[in-house]
GROMACS .gro file of C-alpha atoms in nm:
model
  362
    1UNK     CA    1   0.009   0.034   0.023
    2UNK     CA    2   0.143   0.404  -0.105
    3UNK     CA    3   0.127   0.620   0.268
    4UNK     CA    4   0.230   0.918   0.289
    5UNK     CA    5   0.547   0.949   0.458
    6UNK     CA    6   0.742   1.255   0.703
    7UNK     CA    7   1.064   1.149   0.522
    8UNK     CA    8   1.438   1.204   0.676
    9UNK     CA    9   1.745   1.274   0.462
   10UNK     CA   10   2.025   1.376   0.722
   11UNK     CA   11   2.071   1.468   1.065
   12UNK     CA   12   1.997   1.876   0.906
   13UNK     CA   13   1.724   1.816   0.632
   14UNK     CA   14   1.425   1.846   0.704
   15UNK     CA   15   1.140   1.626   0.755
   16UNK     CA   16   1.031   1.579   0.385
   17UNK     CA   17   0.643   1.494   0.257
   18UNK     CA   18   0.685   1.173   0.046
   19UNK     CA   19   0.559   0.885  -0.084
   20UNK     CA   20   0.641   0.562   0.087
   21UNK     CA   21   0.587   0.194   0.002
   22UNK     CA   22   0.479   0.013   0.312
   23UNK     CA   23   0.404  -0.452   0.374
   24UNK     CA   24   0.058  -0.547   0.393
   25UNK     CA   25   0.076  -0.688   0.808
   26UNK     CA   26   0.283  -1.035   0.895
   27UNK     CA   27   0.046  -1.247   1.168
   28UNK     CA   28   0.198  -1.105   1.427
   29UNK     CA   29   0.122  -0.737   1.318
   30UNK     CA   30  -0.162  -0.510   1.312
   31UNK     CA   31  -0.221  -0.211   1.068
   32UNK     CA   32  -0.288   0.154   1.227
   33UNK     CA   33  -0.441   0.475   1.041
   34UNK     CA   34  -0.254   0.769   1.284
   35UNK     CA   35  -0.431   0.969   1.360
   36UNK     CA   36  -0.252   1.181   1.573
   37UNK     CA   37   0.220   1.148   1.673
   38UNK     CA   38   0.301   1.356   1.901
   39UNK     CA   39   0.752   1.547   1.831
   40UNK     CA   40   0.935   1.402   2.142
   41UNK     CA   41   1.310   1.495   2.160
   42UNK     CA   42   1.431   1.163   2.148
   43UNK     CA   43   1.294   1.234   1.723
   44UNK     CA   44   1.492   1.412   1.698
   45UNK     CA   45   1.803   1.327   1.902
   46UNK     CA   46   1.770   1.033   1.671
   47UNK     CA   47   1.804   1.235   1.369
   48UNK     CA   48   2.017   1.405   1.464
   49UNK     CA   49   2.300   1.141   1.546
   50UNK     CA   50   2.201   0.892   1.222
   51UNK     CA   51   2.438   0.987   0.966
   52UNK     CA   52   2.353   1.084   0.591
   53UNK     CA   53   2.472   0.706   0.439
   54UNK     CA   54   2.202   0.524   0.661
   55UNK     CA   55   1.928   0.686   0.377
   56UNK     CA   56   1.587   0.768   0.423
   57UNK     CA   57   1.408   0.713   0.804
   58UNK     CA   58   1.080   0.771   0.907
   59UNK     CA   59   1.109   0.836   1.252
   60UNK     CA   60   0.793   0.921   1.524
   61UNK     CA   61   0.665   0.702   1.824
   62UNK     CA   62   0.390   0.894   1.984
   63UNK     CA   63   0.164   0.721   1.794
   64UNK     CA   64  -0.236   0.652   1.801
   65UNK     CA   65  -0.511   0.650   1.587
   66UNK     CA   66  -0.721   0.312   1.470
   67UNK     CA   67  -0.699  -0.019   1.321
   68UNK     CA   68  -0.735  -0.192   0.978
   69UNK     CA   69  -0.633  -0.488   0.935
   70UNK     CA   70  -0.408  -0.706   1.223
   71UNK     CA   71  -0.261  -1.081   1.125
   72UNK     CA   72  -0.371  -1.365   1.113
   73UNK     CA   73  -0.187  -1.440   1.551
   74UNK     CA   74  -0.288  -1.098   1.644
   75UNK     CA   75  -0.540  -1.091   1.985
   76UNK     CA   76  -0.678  -0.854   2.201
   77UNK     CA   77  -0.652  -0.627   1.909
   78UNK     CA   78  -0.920  -0.523   1.635
   79UNK     CA   79  -1.013  -0.414   1.323
   80UNK     CA   80  -1.124  -0.049   1.465
   81UNK     CA   81  -0.999  -0.057   1.796
   82UNK     CA   82  -0.828   0.270   1.960
   83UNK     CA   83  -0.547   0.267   1.994
   84UNK     CA   84  -0.233   0.442   2.105
   85UNK     CA   85   0.142   0.280   2.013
   86UNK     CA   86   0.425   0.254   2.268
   87UNK     CA   87   0.772   0.087   2.272
   88UNK     CA   88   0.805  -0.251   2.188
   89UNK     CA   89   0.947  -0.565   2.416
   90UNK     CA   90   1.011  -0.861   2.379
   91UNK     CA   91   0.800  -1.060   2.624
   92UNK     CA   92   1.017  -1.321   2.678
   93UNK     CA   93   1.378  -1.202   2.806
   94UNK     CA   94   1.526  -1.157   3.204
   95UNK     CA   95   1.375  -0.775   3.236
   96UNK     CA   96   1.029  -0.866   3.077
   97UNK     CA   97   1.028  -1.162   3.261
   98UNK     CA   98   1.064  -0.959   3.635
   99UNK     CA   99   0.834  -0.715   3.531
  100UNK     CA  100   1.149  -0.487   3.316
  101UNK     CA  101   1.005  -0.412   2.992
  102UNK     CA  102   1.178  -0.114   2.921
  103UNK     CA  103   1.433  -0.230   2.992
  104UNK     CA  104   1.422  -0.535   2.786
  105UNK     CA  105   1.695  -0.687   2.680
  106UNK     CA  106   1.623  -0.659   2.261
  107UNK     CA  107   1.521  -0.331   2.258
  108UNK     CA  108   1.775  -0.234   2.027
  109UNK     CA  109   1.661  -0.489   1.802
  110UNK     CA  110   1.264  -0.394   1.890
  111UNK     CA  111   1.320  -0.009   1.880
  112UNK     CA  112   1.566   0.122   1.678
  113UNK     CA  113   1.809  -0.089   1.413
  114UNK     CA  114   1.568  -0.001   1.135
  115UNK     CA  115   1.385  -0.277   1.083
  116UNK     CA  116   1.173  -0.593   1.206
  117UNK     CA  117   1.382  -0.812   1.471
  118UNK     CA  118   1.419  -1.073   1.168
  119UNK     CA  119   1.585  -0.807   0.976
  120UNK     CA  120   1.327  -0.729   0.710
  121UNK     CA  121   1.210  -0.352   0.588
  122UNK     CA  122   0.836  -0.233   0.683
  123UNK     CA  123   0.853   0.026   0.459
  124UNK     CA  124   1.073   0.092   0.146
  125UNK     CA  125   1.028   0.377  -0.156
  126UNK     CA  126   1.101   0.250  -0.491
  127UNK     CA  127   1.209  -0.056  -0.364
  128UNK     CA  128   1.503  -0.013  -0.189
  129UNK     CA  129   1.443   0.003   0.195
  130UNK     CA  130   1.292   0.277   0.422
  131UNK     CA  131   1.512   0.254   0.782
  132UNK     CA  132   1.145   0.249   1.003
  133UNK     CA  133   1.024   0.052   1.290
  134UNK     CA  134   1.089   0.301   1.542
  135UNK     CA  135   0.958   0.186   1.874
  136UNK     CA  136   0.807  -0.096   1.710
  137UNK     CA  137   0.571   0.193   1.446
  138UNK     CA  138   0.796   0.501   1.295
  139UNK     CA  139   0.391   0.625   1.351
  140UNK     CA  140   0.560   1.011   1.124
  141UNK     CA  141   0.355   0.862   0.883
  142UNK     CA  142  -0.068   0.774   0.744
  143UNK     CA  143  -0.024   0.433   0.833
  144UNK     CA  144   0.293   0.176   0.968
  145UNK     CA  145   0.306  -0.133   1.158
  146UNK     CA  146   0.293  -0.219   1.488
  147UNK     CA  147   0.225  -0.543   1.703
  148UNK     CA  148  -0.015  -0.661   1.982
  149UNK     CA  149   0.280  -0.643   2.295
  150UNK     CA  150   0.323  -0.155   2.228
  151UNK     CA  151  -0.026  -0.149   2.158
  152UNK     CA  152  -0.290  -0.002   2.449
  153UNK     CA  153  -0.652  -0.003   2.275
  154UNK     CA  154  -0.871   0.266   2.462
  155UNK     CA  155  -1.199   0.363   2.555
  156UNK     CA  156  -1.319   0.536   2.219
  157UNK     CA  157  -1.380   0.802   2.384
  158UNK     CA  158  -1.023   0.928   2.431
  159UNK     CA  159  -0.943   1.167   2.271
  160UNK     CA  160  -0.672   1.054   2.042
  161UNK     CA  161  -0.458   1.398   1.921
  162UNK     CA  162  -0.419   1.440   2.288
  163UNK     CA  163  -0.382   1.123   2.440
  164UNK     CA  164  -0.113   1.020   2.186
  165UNK     CA  165   0.191   1.151   2.402
  166UNK     CA  166   0.128   0.912   2.657
  167UNK     CA  167   0.266   0.701   2.405
  168UNK     CA  168   0.636   0.822   2.567
  169UNK     CA  169   0.687   1.109   2.655
  170UNK     CA  170   0.437   1.215   2.913
  171UNK     CA  171   0.385   0.847   3.049
  172UNK     CA  172   0.776   0.844   3.118
  173UNK     CA  173   0.761   1.223   3.358
  174UNK     CA  174   0.500   1.056   3.567
  175UNK     CA  175   0.631   0.709   3.537
  176UNK     CA  176   0.958   0.888   3.658
  177UNK     CA  177   0.744   1.033   3.974
  178UNK     CA  178   0.517   0.726   4.036
  179UNK     CA  179   0.671   0.429   3.996
  180UNK     CA  180   1.023   0.531   4.097
  181UNK     CA  181   1.022   0.843   4.301
  182UNK     CA  182   0.667   0.789   4.441
  183UNK     CA  183   0.670   1.103   4.642
  184UNK     CA  184   0.452   1.148   4.958
  185UNK     CA  185   0.214   1.406   4.995
  186UNK     CA  186   0.515   1.603   5.276
  187UNK     CA  187   0.783   1.540   4.977
  188UNK     CA  188   0.942   1.762   4.768
  189UNK     CA  189   0.973   1.692   4.454
  190UNK     CA  190   1.098   1.925   4.216
  191UNK     CA  191   1.173   1.907   3.844
  192UNK     CA  192   1.469   2.010   3.636
  193UNK     CA  193   1.305   2.130   3.262
  194UNK     CA  194   0.937   2.179   3.230
  195UNK     CA  195   0.902   2.067   2.880
  196UNK     CA  196   0.667   1.832   2.812
  197UNK     CA  197   0.781   1.529   3.008
  198UNK     CA  198   0.843   1.777   3.293
  199UNK     CA  199   0.544   1.936   3.315
  200UNK     CA  200   0.400   1.508   3.256
  201UNK     CA  201   0.614   1.473   3.570
  202UNK     CA  202   0.424   1.752   3.827
  203UNK     CA  203   0.150   1.651   3.725
  204UNK     CA  204   0.197   1.377   3.889
  205UNK     CA  205   0.314   1.455   4.153
  206UNK     CA  206   0.031   1.727   4.189
  207UNK     CA  207  -0.173   1.389   4.163
  208UNK     CA  208   0.004   1.201   4.462
  209UNK     CA  209  -0.093   1.482   4.650
  210UNK     CA  210   0.253   1.625   4.697
  211UNK     CA  211   0.279   1.977   4.858
  212UNK     CA  212   0.628   2.139   4.798
  213UNK     CA  213   0.616   2.161   4.375
  214UNK     CA  214   0.926   2.307   4.184
  215UNK     CA  215   0.934   2.338   3.907
  216UNK     CA  216   1.346   2.547   3.760
  217UNK     CA  217   1.343   2.643   3.361
  218UNK     CA  218   1.459   2.940   3.168
  219UNK     CA  219   1.156   3.033   3.036
  220UNK     CA  220   0.902   3.236   3.175
  221UNK     CA  221   0.591   3.087   3.023
  222UNK     CA  222   0.725   2.666   3.102
  223UNK     CA  223   0.771   2.937   3.488
  224UNK     CA  224   0.452   3.064   3.412
  225UNK     CA  225   0.241   2.814   3.400
  226UNK     CA  226   0.398   2.577   3.633
  227UNK     CA  227   0.322   2.770   3.884
  228UNK     CA  228  -0.020   2.811   3.770
  229UNK     CA  229  -0.062   2.414   3.809
  230UNK     CA  230   0.105   2.510   4.174
  231UNK     CA  231   0.458   2.447   4.180
  232UNK     CA  232   0.711   2.671   4.214
  233UNK     CA  233   0.930   2.829   3.951
  234UNK     CA  234   1.319   2.950   3.972
  235UNK     CA  235   1.449   3.163   3.681
  236UNK     CA  236   1.845   2.911   3.671
  237UNK     CA  237   1.898   3.227   3.436
  238UNK     CA  238   1.914   3.473   3.704
  239UNK     CA  239   1.882   3.303   4.067
  240UNK     CA  240   2.042   3.027   4.313
  241UNK     CA  241   1.874   2.707   4.222
  242UNK     CA  242   2.027   2.549   4.480
  243UNK     CA  243   2.013   2.776   4.729
  244UNK     CA  244   1.716   2.828   4.637
  245UNK     CA  245   1.570   2.498   4.646
  246UNK     CA  246   1.762   2.474   4.988
  247UNK     CA  247   1.562   2.733   5.141
  248UNK     CA  248   1.235   2.704   5.000
  249UNK     CA  249   1.200   2.323   5.102
  250UNK     CA  250   1.323   2.361   5.487
  251UNK     CA  251   1.725   2.211   5.327
  252UNK     CA  252   1.667   2.053   5.021
  253UNK     CA  253   1.423   1.837   4.806
  254UNK     CA  254   1.352   1.526   4.896
  255UNK     CA  255   1.289   1.409   4.509
  256UNK     CA  256   1.411   1.547   4.204
  257UNK     CA  257   1.413   1.483   3.829
  258UNK     CA  258   1.660   1.599   3.538
  259UNK     CA  259   1.457   1.585   3.191
  260UNK     CA  260   1.762   1.775   3.052
  261UNK     CA  261   2.042   1.543   2.956
  262UNK     CA  262   2.288   1.855   3.110
  263UNK     CA  263   2.536   1.714   3.310
  264UNK     CA  264   2.563   2.053   3.483
  265UNK     CA  265   2.206   2.022   3.557
  266UNK     CA  266   2.252   1.760   3.752
  267UNK     CA  267   2.409   1.842   3.873
  268UNK     CA  268   2.170   2.093   4.053
  269UNK     CA  269   1.922   1.834   4.122
  270UNK     CA  270   2.205   1.597   4.340
  271UNK     CA  271   2.306   1.885   4.491
  272UNK     CA  272   2.035   1.989   4.600
  273UNK     CA  273   1.883   1.729   4.739
  274UNK     CA  274   1.882   1.690   5.148
  275UNK     CA  275   2.028   1.321   5.275
  276UNK     CA  276   1.878   1.062   5.172
  277UNK     CA  277   1.744   1.158   4.909
  278UNK     CA  278   1.630   1.087   4.516
  279UNK     CA  279   1.732   1.164   4.188
  280UNK     CA  280   1.616   0.999   3.857
  281UNK     CA  281   1.728   1.157   3.537
  282UNK     CA  282   1.537   1.041   3.198
  283UNK     CA  283   1.702   1.299   2.943
  284UNK     CA  284   1.923   1.193   2.665
  285UNK     CA  285   2.168   1.372   2.675
  286UNK     CA  286   2.532   1.408   2.741
  287UNK     CA  287   2.679   1.103   2.813
  288UNK     CA  288   2.951   1.169   3.110
  289UNK     CA  289   2.855   1.363   3.430
  290UNK     CA  290   3.140   1.371   3.700
  291UNK     CA  291   2.931   1.269   4.009
  292UNK     CA  292   3.072   1.318   4.386
  293UNK     CA  293   3.044   1.022   4.519
  294UNK     CA  294   3.136   1.179   4.903
  295UNK     CA  295   2.837   1.364   4.916
  296UNK     CA  296   2.610   1.078   4.736
  297UNK     CA  297   2.765   0.832   5.033
  298UNK     CA  298   2.804   1.050   5.299
  299UNK     CA  299   2.440   1.199   5.257
  300UNK     CA  300   2.323   0.832   5.206
  301UNK     CA  301   2.123   0.976   4.798
  302UNK     CA  302   2.053   0.757   4.493
  303UNK     CA  303   2.091   0.897   4.165
  304UNK     CA  304   1.918   0.638   3.854
  305UNK     CA  305   1.834   0.657   3.516
  306UNK     CA  306   1.467   0.580   3.371
  307UNK     CA  307   1.341   0.422   3.102
  308UNK     CA  308   0.959   0.469   2.962
  309UNK     CA  309   0.910   0.613   3.351
  310UNK     CA  310   0.936   0.258   3.414
  311UNK     CA  311   0.597   0.152   3.274
  312UNK     CA  312   0.421  -0.163   3.197
  313UNK     CA  313   0.225   0.015   2.929
  314UNK     CA  314  -0.053  -0.182   2.930
  315UNK     CA  315  -0.133  -0.094   3.261
  316UNK     CA  316   0.034   0.298   3.353
  317UNK     CA  317  -0.108   0.391   3.043
  318UNK     CA  318  -0.494   0.323   3.122
  319UNK     CA  319  -0.386   0.432   3.492
  320UNK     CA  320  -0.317   0.794   3.355
  321UNK     CA  321  -0.586   0.808   3.116
  322UNK     CA  322  -0.791   0.752   3.489
  323UNK     CA  323  -0.588   1.031   3.660
  324UNK     CA  324  -0.681   1.247   3.279
  325UNK     CA  325  -1.017   1.128   3.357
  326UNK     CA  326  -1.103   1.234   3.678
  327UNK     CA  327  -0.920   1.538   3.624
  328UNK     CA  328  -0.565   1.472   3.839
  329UNK     CA  329  -0.387   1.499   3.507
  330UNK     CA  330  -0.496   1.730   3.264
  331UNK     CA  331  -0.231   1.635   2.999
  332UNK     CA  332  -0.459   1.794   2.682
  333UNK     CA  333  -0.350   2.146   2.883
  334UNK     CA  334   0.004   2.071   2.746
  335UNK     CA  335  -0.038   1.984   2.380
  336UNK     CA  336  -0.033   2.192   2.043
  337UNK     CA  337  -0.212   2.025   1.745
  338UNK     CA  338  -0.001   2.090   1.374
  339UNK     CA  339  -0.086   1.994   1.054
  340UNK     CA  340   0.181   1.721   0.928
  341UNK     CA  341   0.237   1.937   0.692
  342UNK     CA  342   0.317   2.130   0.961
  343UNK     CA  343   0.669   1.935   1.073
  344UNK     CA  344   0.889   2.079   1.064
  345UNK     CA  345   0.731   2.447   1.185
  346UNK     CA  346   0.597   2.156   1.500
  347UNK     CA  347   1.035   2.122   1.548
  348UNK     CA  348   1.106   2.446   1.538
  349UNK     CA  349   0.878   2.577   1.761
  350UNK     CA  350   0.949   2.268   2.068
  351UNK     CA  351   1.392   2.434   2.002
  352UNK     CA  352   1.292   2.747   2.029
  353UNK     CA  353   1.036   2.644   2.316
  354UNK     CA  354   0.728   2.820   2.262
  355UNK     CA  355   0.515   2.560   2.306
  356UNK     CA  356   0.464   2.252   2.566
  357UNK     CA  357   0.401   1.906   2.280
  358UNK     CA  358   0.408   1.925   1.971
  359UNK     CA  359   0.097   1.689   1.822
  360UNK     CA  360   0.136   1.649   1.424
  361UNK     CA  361  -0.243   1.576   1.300
  362UNK     CA  362  -0.353   1.364   0.998
   0.00000   0.00000   0.00000
């Protein structure tokens, strides 16, 4: 079947809408018509990291849409189902068997190899393979091939445009709080970077009843929205971030979350903690960070990473939708819609910080 997709042809080139051919679904695959796709930092990070020599690439991993067809071995998913797409996992490795599908031992092969697990291409153009199957979907396209393990069936009343980022960004921030940090009502939670992941984390902490919330971000509009959501906002360009946090929390935060991937900011997240506090990092960025091991040890602090909010998507995404239905997790307020043919405008606005979460709508 011929479809339109947003194709990347190099780290510096814009996305271009092009015609590609998608395979018919195999016996274990599901064909989904995409309604909307969130634009995530991971898409842009990956685009920048792939050299032109790899050829055309279709990214996108926060897809939401309607099932068109299913393979003969697929169960639990039917044509007409409304679905949110997330990351793939094998279900058989030690991590998957012990409740850690986000850390699947086969994650690279299933999510970022550019092919199916058997090495075949889901998309072609002029008879040549197109690097695709990103997070088992490549949802910068009108249609995608997915599998039951990265599909969450949702009620038809769910707004797929607003809910699309639950597949990655929103669940990453919310899961880092609810599944990993697990603050209590008397905790003091600080989020570094008030983008879509950071705001999801703030909203999740608020839903858990945390009274003391702080957000650190250089963009005034984002600080204003954080305050609207009940957080104290700190401008890192004009304030002593660590000093302000310690003053506002009576000695230091109990929990901090870094969404920036910036080494100096991660250092602030650790320094801002009180004794026995916990810091989690979720941002792709600098691969190495200097850590004061004496402070870490003597203060009993914890530093750990987190992928996809430590979530099992078939359970966690419905949990987040339930919180939204109760008015406790208003993720729709973070979304700005863009026509799919304005994908480069969405990229520019995201990089400029003028929007929190761009969502591309077909």
